[in-house]
PDB file of C-alpha atoms in Angstrom:
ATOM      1  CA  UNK A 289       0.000   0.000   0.000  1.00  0.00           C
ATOM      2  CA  UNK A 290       2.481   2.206   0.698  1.00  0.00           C
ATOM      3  CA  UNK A 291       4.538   1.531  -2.628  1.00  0.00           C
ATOM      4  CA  UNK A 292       1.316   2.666  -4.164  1.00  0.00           C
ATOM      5  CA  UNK A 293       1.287   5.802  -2.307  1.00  0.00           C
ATOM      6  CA  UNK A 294       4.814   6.296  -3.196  1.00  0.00           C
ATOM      7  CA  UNK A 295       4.100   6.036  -7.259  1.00  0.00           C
ATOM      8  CA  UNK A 296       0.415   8.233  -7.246  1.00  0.00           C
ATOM      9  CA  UNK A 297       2.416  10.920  -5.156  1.00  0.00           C
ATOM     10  CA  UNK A 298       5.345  10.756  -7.958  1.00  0.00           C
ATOM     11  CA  UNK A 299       2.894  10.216 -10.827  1.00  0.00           C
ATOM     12  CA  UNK A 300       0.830  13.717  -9.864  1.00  0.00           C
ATOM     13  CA  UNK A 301       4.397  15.016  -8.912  1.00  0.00           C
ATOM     14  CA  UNK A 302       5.419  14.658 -12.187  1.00  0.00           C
ATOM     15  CA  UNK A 303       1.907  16.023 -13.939  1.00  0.00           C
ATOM     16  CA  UNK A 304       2.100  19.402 -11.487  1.00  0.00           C
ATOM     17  CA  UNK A 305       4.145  21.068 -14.749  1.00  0.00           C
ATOM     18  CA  UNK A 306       0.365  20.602 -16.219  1.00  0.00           C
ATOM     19  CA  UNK A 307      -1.652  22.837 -14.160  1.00  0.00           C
ATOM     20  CA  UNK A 308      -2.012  25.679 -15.755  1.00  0.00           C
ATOM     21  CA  UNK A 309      -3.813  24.161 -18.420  1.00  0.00           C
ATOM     22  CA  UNK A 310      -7.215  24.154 -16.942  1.00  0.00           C
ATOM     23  CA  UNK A 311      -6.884  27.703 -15.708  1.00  0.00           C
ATOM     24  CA  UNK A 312      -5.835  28.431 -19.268  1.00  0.00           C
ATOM     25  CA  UNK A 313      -8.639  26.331 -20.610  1.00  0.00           C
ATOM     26  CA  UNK A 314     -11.094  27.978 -18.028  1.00  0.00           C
ATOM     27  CA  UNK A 315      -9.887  31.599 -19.319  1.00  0.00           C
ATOM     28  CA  UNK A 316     -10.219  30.894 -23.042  1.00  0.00           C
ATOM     29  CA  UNK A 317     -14.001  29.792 -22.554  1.00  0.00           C
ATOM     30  CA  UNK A 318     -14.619  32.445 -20.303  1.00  0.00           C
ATOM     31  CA  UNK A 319     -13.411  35.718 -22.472  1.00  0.00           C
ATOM     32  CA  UNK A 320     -15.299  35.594 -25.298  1.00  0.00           C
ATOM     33  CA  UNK A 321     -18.346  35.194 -23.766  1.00  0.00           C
ATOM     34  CA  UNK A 322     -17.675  37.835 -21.082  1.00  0.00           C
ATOM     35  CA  UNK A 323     -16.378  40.213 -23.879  1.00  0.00           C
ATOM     36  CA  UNK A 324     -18.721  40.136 -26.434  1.00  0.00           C
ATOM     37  CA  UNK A 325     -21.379  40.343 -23.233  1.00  0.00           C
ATOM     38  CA  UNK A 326     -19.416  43.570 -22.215  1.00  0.00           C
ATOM     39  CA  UNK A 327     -19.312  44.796 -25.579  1.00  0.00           C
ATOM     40  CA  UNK A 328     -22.795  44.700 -26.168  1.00  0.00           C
ATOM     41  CA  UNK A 329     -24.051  46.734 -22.904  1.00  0.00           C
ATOM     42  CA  UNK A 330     -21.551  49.544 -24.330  1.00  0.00           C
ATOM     43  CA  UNK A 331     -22.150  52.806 -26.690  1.00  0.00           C
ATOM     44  CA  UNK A 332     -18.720  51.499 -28.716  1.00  0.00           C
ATOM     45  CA  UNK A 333     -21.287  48.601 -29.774  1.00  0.00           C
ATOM     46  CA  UNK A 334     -23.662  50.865 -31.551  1.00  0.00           C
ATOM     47  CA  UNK A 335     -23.227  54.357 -33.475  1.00  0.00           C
ATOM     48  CA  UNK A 336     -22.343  56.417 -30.522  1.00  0.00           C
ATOM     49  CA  UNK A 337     -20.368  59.742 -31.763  1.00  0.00           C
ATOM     50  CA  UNK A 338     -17.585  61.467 -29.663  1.00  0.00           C
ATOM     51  CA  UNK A 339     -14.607  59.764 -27.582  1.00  0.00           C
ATOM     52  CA  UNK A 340     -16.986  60.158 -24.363  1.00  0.00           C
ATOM     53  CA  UNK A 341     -20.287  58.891 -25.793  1.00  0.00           C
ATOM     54  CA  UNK A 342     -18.716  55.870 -26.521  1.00  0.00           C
ATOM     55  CA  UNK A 343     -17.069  55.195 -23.165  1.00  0.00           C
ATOM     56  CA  UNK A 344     -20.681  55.106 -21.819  1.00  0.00           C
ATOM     57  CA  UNK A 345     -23.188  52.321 -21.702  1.00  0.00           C
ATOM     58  CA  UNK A 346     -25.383  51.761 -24.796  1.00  0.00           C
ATOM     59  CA  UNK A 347     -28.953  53.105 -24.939  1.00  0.00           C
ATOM     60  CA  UNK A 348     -30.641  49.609 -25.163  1.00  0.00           C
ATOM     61  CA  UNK A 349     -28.745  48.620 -22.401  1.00  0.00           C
ATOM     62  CA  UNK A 350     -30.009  51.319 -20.112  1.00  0.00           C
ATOM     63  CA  UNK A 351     -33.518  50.465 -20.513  1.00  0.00           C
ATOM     64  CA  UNK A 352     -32.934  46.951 -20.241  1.00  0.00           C
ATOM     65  CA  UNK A 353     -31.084  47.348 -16.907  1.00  0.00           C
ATOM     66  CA  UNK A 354     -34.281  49.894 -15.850  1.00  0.00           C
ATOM     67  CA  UNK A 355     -36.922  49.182 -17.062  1.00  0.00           C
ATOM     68  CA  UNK A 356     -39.789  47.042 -14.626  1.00  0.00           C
ATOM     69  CA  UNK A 357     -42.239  46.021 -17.108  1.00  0.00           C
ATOM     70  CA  UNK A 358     -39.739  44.257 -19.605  1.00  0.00           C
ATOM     71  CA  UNK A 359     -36.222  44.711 -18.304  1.00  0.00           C
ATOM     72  CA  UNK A 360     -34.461  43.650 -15.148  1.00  0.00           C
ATOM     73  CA  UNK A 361     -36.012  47.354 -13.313  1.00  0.00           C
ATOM     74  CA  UNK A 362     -32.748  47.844 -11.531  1.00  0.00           C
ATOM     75  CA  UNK A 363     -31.638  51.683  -9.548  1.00  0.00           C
ATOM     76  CA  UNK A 364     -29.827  53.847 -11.518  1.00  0.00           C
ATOM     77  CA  UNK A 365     -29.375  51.685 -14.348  1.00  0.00           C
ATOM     78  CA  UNK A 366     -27.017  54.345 -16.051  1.00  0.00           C
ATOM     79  CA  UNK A 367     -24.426  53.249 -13.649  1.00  0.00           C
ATOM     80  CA  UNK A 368     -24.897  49.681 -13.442  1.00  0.00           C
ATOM     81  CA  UNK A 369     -25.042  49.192 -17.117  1.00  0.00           C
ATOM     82  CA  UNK A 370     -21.679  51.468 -17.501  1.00  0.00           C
ATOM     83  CA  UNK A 371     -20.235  49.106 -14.848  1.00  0.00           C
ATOM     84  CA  UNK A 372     -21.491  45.917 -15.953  1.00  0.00           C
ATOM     85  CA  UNK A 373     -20.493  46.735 -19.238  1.00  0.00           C
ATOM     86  CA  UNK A 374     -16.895  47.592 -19.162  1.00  0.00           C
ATOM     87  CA  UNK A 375     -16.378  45.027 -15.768  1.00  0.00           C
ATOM     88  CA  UNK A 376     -17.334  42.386 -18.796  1.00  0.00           C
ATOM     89  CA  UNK A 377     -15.578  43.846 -21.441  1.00  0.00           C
ATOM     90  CA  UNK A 378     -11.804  44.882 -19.757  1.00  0.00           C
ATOM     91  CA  UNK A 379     -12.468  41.525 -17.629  1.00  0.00           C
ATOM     92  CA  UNK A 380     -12.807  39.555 -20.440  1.00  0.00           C
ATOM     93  CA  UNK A 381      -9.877  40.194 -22.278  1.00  0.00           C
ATOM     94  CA  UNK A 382      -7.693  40.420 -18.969  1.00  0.00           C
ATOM     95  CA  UNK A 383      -8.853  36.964 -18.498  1.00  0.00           C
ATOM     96  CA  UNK A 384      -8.012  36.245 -22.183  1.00  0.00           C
ATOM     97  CA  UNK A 385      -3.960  37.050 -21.464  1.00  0.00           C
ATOM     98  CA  UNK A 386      -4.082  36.038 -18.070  1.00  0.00           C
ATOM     99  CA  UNK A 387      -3.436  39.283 -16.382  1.00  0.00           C
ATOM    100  CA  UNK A 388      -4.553  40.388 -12.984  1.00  0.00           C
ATOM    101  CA  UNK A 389      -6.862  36.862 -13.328  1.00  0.00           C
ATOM    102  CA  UNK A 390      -7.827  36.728  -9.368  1.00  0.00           C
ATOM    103  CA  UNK A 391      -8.668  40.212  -9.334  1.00  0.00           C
ATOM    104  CA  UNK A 392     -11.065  40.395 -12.472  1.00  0.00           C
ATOM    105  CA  UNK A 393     -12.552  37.626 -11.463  1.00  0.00           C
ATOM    106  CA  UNK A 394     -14.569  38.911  -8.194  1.00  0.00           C
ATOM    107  CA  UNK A 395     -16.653  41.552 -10.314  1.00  0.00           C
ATOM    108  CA  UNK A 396     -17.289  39.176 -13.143  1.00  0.00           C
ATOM    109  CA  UNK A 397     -18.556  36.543 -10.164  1.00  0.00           C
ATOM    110  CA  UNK A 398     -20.840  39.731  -9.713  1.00  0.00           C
ATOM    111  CA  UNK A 399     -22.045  39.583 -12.582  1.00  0.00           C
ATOM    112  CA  UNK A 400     -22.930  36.103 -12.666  1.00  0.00           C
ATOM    113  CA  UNK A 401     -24.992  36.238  -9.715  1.00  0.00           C
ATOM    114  CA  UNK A 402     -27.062  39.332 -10.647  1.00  0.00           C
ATOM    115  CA  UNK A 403     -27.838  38.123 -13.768  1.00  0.00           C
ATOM    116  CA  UNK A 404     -28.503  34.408 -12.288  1.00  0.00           C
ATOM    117  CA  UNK A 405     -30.955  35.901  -9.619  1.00  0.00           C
ATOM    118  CA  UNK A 406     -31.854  38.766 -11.670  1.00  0.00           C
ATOM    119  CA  UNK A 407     -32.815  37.393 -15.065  1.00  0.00           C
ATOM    120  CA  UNK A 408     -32.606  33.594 -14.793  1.00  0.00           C
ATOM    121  CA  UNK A 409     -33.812  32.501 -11.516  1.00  0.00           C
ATOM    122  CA  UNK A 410     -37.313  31.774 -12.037  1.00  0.00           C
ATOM    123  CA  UNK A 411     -36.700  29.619 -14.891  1.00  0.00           C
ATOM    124  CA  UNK A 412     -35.093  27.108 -12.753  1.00  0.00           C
ATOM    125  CA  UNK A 413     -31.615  25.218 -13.758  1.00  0.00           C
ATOM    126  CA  UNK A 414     -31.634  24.018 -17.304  1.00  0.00           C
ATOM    127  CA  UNK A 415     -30.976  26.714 -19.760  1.00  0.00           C
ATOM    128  CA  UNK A 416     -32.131  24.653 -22.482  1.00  0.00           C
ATOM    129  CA  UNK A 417     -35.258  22.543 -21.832  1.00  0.00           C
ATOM    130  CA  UNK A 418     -34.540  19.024 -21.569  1.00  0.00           C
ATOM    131  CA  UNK A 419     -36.887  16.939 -24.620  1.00  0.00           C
ATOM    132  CA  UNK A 420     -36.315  13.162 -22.329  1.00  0.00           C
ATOM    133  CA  UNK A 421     -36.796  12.922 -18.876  1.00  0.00           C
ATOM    134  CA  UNK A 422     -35.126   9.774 -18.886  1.00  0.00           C
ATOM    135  CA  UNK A 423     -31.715  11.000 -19.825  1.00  0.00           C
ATOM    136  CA  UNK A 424     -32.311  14.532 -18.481  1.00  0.00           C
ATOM    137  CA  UNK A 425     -29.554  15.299 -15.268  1.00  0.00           C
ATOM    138  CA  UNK A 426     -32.750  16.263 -12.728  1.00  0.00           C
ATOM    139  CA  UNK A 427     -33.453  12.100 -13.237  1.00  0.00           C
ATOM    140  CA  UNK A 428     -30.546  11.873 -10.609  1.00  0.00           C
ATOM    141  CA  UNK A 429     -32.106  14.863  -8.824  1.00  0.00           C
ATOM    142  CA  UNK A 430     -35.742  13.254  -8.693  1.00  0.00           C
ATOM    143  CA  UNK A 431     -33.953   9.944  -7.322  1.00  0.00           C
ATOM    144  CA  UNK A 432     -32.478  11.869  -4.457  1.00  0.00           C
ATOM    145  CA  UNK A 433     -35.954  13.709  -3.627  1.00  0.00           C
ATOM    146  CA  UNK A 434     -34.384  17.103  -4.352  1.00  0.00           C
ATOM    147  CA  UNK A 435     -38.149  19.670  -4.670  1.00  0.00           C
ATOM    148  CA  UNK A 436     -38.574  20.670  -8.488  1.00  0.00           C
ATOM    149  CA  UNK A 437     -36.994  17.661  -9.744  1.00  0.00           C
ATOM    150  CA  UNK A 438     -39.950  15.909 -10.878  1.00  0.00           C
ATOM    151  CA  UNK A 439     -41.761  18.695 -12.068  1.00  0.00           C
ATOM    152  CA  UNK A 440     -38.783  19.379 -14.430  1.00  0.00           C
ATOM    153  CA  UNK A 441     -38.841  15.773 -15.361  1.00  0.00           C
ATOM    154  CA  UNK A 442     -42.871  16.737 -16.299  1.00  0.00           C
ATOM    155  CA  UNK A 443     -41.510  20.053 -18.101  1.00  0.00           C
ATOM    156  CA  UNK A 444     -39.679  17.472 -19.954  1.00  0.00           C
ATOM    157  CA  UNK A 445     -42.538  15.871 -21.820  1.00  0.00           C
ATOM    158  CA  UNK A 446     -44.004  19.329 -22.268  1.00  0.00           C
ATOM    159  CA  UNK A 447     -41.421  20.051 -24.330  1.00  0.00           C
ATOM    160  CA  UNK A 448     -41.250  16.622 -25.918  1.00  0.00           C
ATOM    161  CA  UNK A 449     -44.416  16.947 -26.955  1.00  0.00           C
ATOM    162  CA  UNK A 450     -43.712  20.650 -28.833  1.00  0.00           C
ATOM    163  CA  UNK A 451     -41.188  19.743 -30.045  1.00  0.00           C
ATOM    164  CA  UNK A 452     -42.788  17.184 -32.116  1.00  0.00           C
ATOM    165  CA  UNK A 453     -45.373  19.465 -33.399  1.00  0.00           C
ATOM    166  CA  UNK A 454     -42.925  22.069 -34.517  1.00  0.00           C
ATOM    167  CA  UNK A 455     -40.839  18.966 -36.368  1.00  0.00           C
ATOM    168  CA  UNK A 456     -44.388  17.520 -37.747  1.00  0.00           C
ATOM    169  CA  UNK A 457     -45.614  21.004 -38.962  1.00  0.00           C
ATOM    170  CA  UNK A 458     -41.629  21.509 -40.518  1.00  0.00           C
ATOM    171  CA  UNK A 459     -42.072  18.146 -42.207  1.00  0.00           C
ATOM    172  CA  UNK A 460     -45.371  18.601 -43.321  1.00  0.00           C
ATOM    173  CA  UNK A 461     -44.851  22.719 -45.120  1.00  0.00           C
ATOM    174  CA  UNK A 462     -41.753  21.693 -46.242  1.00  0.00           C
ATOM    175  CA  UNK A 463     -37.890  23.580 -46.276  1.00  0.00           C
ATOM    176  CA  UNK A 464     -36.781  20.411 -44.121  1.00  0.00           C
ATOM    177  CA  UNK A 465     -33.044  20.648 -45.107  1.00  0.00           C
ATOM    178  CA  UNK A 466     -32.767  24.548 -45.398  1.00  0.00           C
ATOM    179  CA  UNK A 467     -34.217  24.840 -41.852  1.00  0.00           C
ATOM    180  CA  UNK A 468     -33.135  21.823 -40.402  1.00  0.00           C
ATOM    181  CA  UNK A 469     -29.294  22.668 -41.896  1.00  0.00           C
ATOM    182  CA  UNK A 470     -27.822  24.473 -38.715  1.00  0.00           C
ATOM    183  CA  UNK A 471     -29.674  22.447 -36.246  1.00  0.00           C
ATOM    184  CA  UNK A 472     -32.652  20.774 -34.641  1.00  0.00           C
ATOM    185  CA  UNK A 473     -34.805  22.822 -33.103  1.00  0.00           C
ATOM    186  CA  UNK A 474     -34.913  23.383 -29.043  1.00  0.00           C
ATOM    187  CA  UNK A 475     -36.873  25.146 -26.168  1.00  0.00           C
ATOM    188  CA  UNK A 476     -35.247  27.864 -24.803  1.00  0.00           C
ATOM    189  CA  UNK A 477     -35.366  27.341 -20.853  1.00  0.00           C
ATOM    190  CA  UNK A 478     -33.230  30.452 -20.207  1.00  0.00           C
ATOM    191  CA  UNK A 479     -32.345  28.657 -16.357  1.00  0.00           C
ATOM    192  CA  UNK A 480     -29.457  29.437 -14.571  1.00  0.00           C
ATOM    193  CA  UNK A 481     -27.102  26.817 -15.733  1.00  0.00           C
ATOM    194  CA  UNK A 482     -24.839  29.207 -18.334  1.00  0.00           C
ATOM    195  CA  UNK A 483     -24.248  31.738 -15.106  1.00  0.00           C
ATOM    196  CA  UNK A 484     -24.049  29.367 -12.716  1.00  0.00           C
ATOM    197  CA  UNK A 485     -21.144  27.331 -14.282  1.00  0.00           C
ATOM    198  CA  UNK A 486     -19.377  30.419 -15.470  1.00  0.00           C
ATOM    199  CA  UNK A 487     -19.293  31.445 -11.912  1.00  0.00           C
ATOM    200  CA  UNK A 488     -17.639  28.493 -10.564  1.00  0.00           C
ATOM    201  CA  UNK A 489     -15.025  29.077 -13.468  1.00  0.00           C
ATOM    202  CA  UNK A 490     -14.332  32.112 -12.642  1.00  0.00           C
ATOM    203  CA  UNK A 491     -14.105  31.420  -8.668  1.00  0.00           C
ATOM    204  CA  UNK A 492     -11.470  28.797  -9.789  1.00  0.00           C
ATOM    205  CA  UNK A 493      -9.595  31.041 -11.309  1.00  0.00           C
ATOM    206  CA  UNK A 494     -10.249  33.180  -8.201  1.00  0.00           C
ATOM    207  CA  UNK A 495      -8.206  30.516  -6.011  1.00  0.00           C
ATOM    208  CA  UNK A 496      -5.962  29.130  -8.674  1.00  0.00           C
ATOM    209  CA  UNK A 497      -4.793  32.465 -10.515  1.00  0.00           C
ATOM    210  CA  UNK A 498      -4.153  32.397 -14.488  1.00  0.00           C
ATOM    211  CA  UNK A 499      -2.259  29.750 -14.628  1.00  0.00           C
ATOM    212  CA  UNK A 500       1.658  28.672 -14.723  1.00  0.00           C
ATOM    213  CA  UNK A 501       3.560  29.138 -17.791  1.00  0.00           C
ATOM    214  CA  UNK A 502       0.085  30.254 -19.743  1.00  0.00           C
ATOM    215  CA  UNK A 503      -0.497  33.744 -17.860  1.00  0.00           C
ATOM    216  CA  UNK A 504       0.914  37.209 -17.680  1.00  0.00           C
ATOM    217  CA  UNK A 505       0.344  36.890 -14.040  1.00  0.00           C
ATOM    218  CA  UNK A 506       3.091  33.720 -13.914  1.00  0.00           C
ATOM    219  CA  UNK A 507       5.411  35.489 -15.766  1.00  0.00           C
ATOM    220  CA  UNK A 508       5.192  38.933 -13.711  1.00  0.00           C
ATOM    221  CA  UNK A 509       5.335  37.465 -10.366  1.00  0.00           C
ATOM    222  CA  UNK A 510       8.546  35.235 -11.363  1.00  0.00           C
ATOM    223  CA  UNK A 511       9.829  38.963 -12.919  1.00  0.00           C
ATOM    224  CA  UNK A 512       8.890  40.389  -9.624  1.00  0.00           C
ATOM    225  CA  UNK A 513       9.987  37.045  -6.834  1.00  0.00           C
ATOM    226  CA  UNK A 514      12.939  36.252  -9.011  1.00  0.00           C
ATOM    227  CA  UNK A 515      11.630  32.829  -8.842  1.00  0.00           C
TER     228      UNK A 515
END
């Protein structure tokens, strides 16, 4: 047993030089999606004129961010667009090279919990609608007892069940291969699932940093620490 020990402790020894590859991994999922997000709450998106104008938050996103009926009806959505905006935007492509990684990710964590509570909550987990209950992931929920799981399971068939219509009413007009080309079609749950597993990225990269060899961040501390 102890020879065993011995070799997994060498064996993970040896893979250590490795470990900045999920952090880099992590970082290059997680930039795009938090630039173009960033990029898209900002005037630089749209046809802003004037160096200032486009430093602020776009129109749309303003009344997105304020408005009750439609929007999320936040407090001075001005602000929290601006912030939200360019906290996506700088953070993303900070994240991208790996520089100042622990500290960018703590406001893009933000983020991902206002717009989880804020915008996705009520729609439960799945941000795409499961069609089969029997291979859908709240199966393992429903066999622990875990409340919603079986009435996600029953939102399952719901959408089984549209989902055929909209196939038999595409098979039956016609256009099968033109619309069918890029895809089947799906439900749109719109759950908290996307935010959700973008924030534990991003708290991993909170603990773990960039990444060795694959970040600014390695590079500038070993500049710094002479390491």
């Amino acid at each position: 047993m102890n020879t065993l020990t011995r070799f997994y402790v060498a064996a993970i020894g040896k893979l250590s030089f490795l470990d900045g590859l999920p952090p880099l991994l992590f970082r290059l999922i997680l930039a795009p999606v938090m630039i173009i997000a960033g990029y898209n709450k900002l005037a630089i998106s749209g046809d802003a004129t004037g160096f200032f104008n486009n430093l602020l938050a776009s129109p749309d996103a303003v009344q997105w961010f304020g408005n009750s009926e439609w929007g999320l009806g936040l407090p001075f959505p001005d602000l929290l667009a601006f912030l939200a905006g360019w906290s996506e935007f700088l953070g993303g492509w900070f994240l991208l090279l790996g520089l100042l990684t622990r500290f960018v990710s703590i406001p893009l964590m933000f983020t991902m919990v206002v717009a989880a509570t804020s915008v996705h909550w009520h729609n439960g987990w799945f941000a795409i609608a499961p069609t089969n209950p029997d291979t859908s992931a709240a199966q393992v929920l429903d066999w622990l007892s875990i409340p919603g799981a079986k009435e996600s399971l029953e939102n399952s068939v719901e959408v089984q069940e549209r989902i055929g219509k909209i196939r038999s009413i595409v098979d039956e007009h016609g256009f099968v291969d033109y619309l069918y080309e890029k895809g089947k079609p799906s439900i749109l749950n719109n759950g908290i699932e996307f935010a959700a597993i973008y924030f534990a990225m991003l708290l991993s990269l909170f603990f773990t940093g960039g990444g060795r060899f694959v970040s600014v961040d390695y590079w500038l501390r070993r500049s710094v620490f002479k390491e």
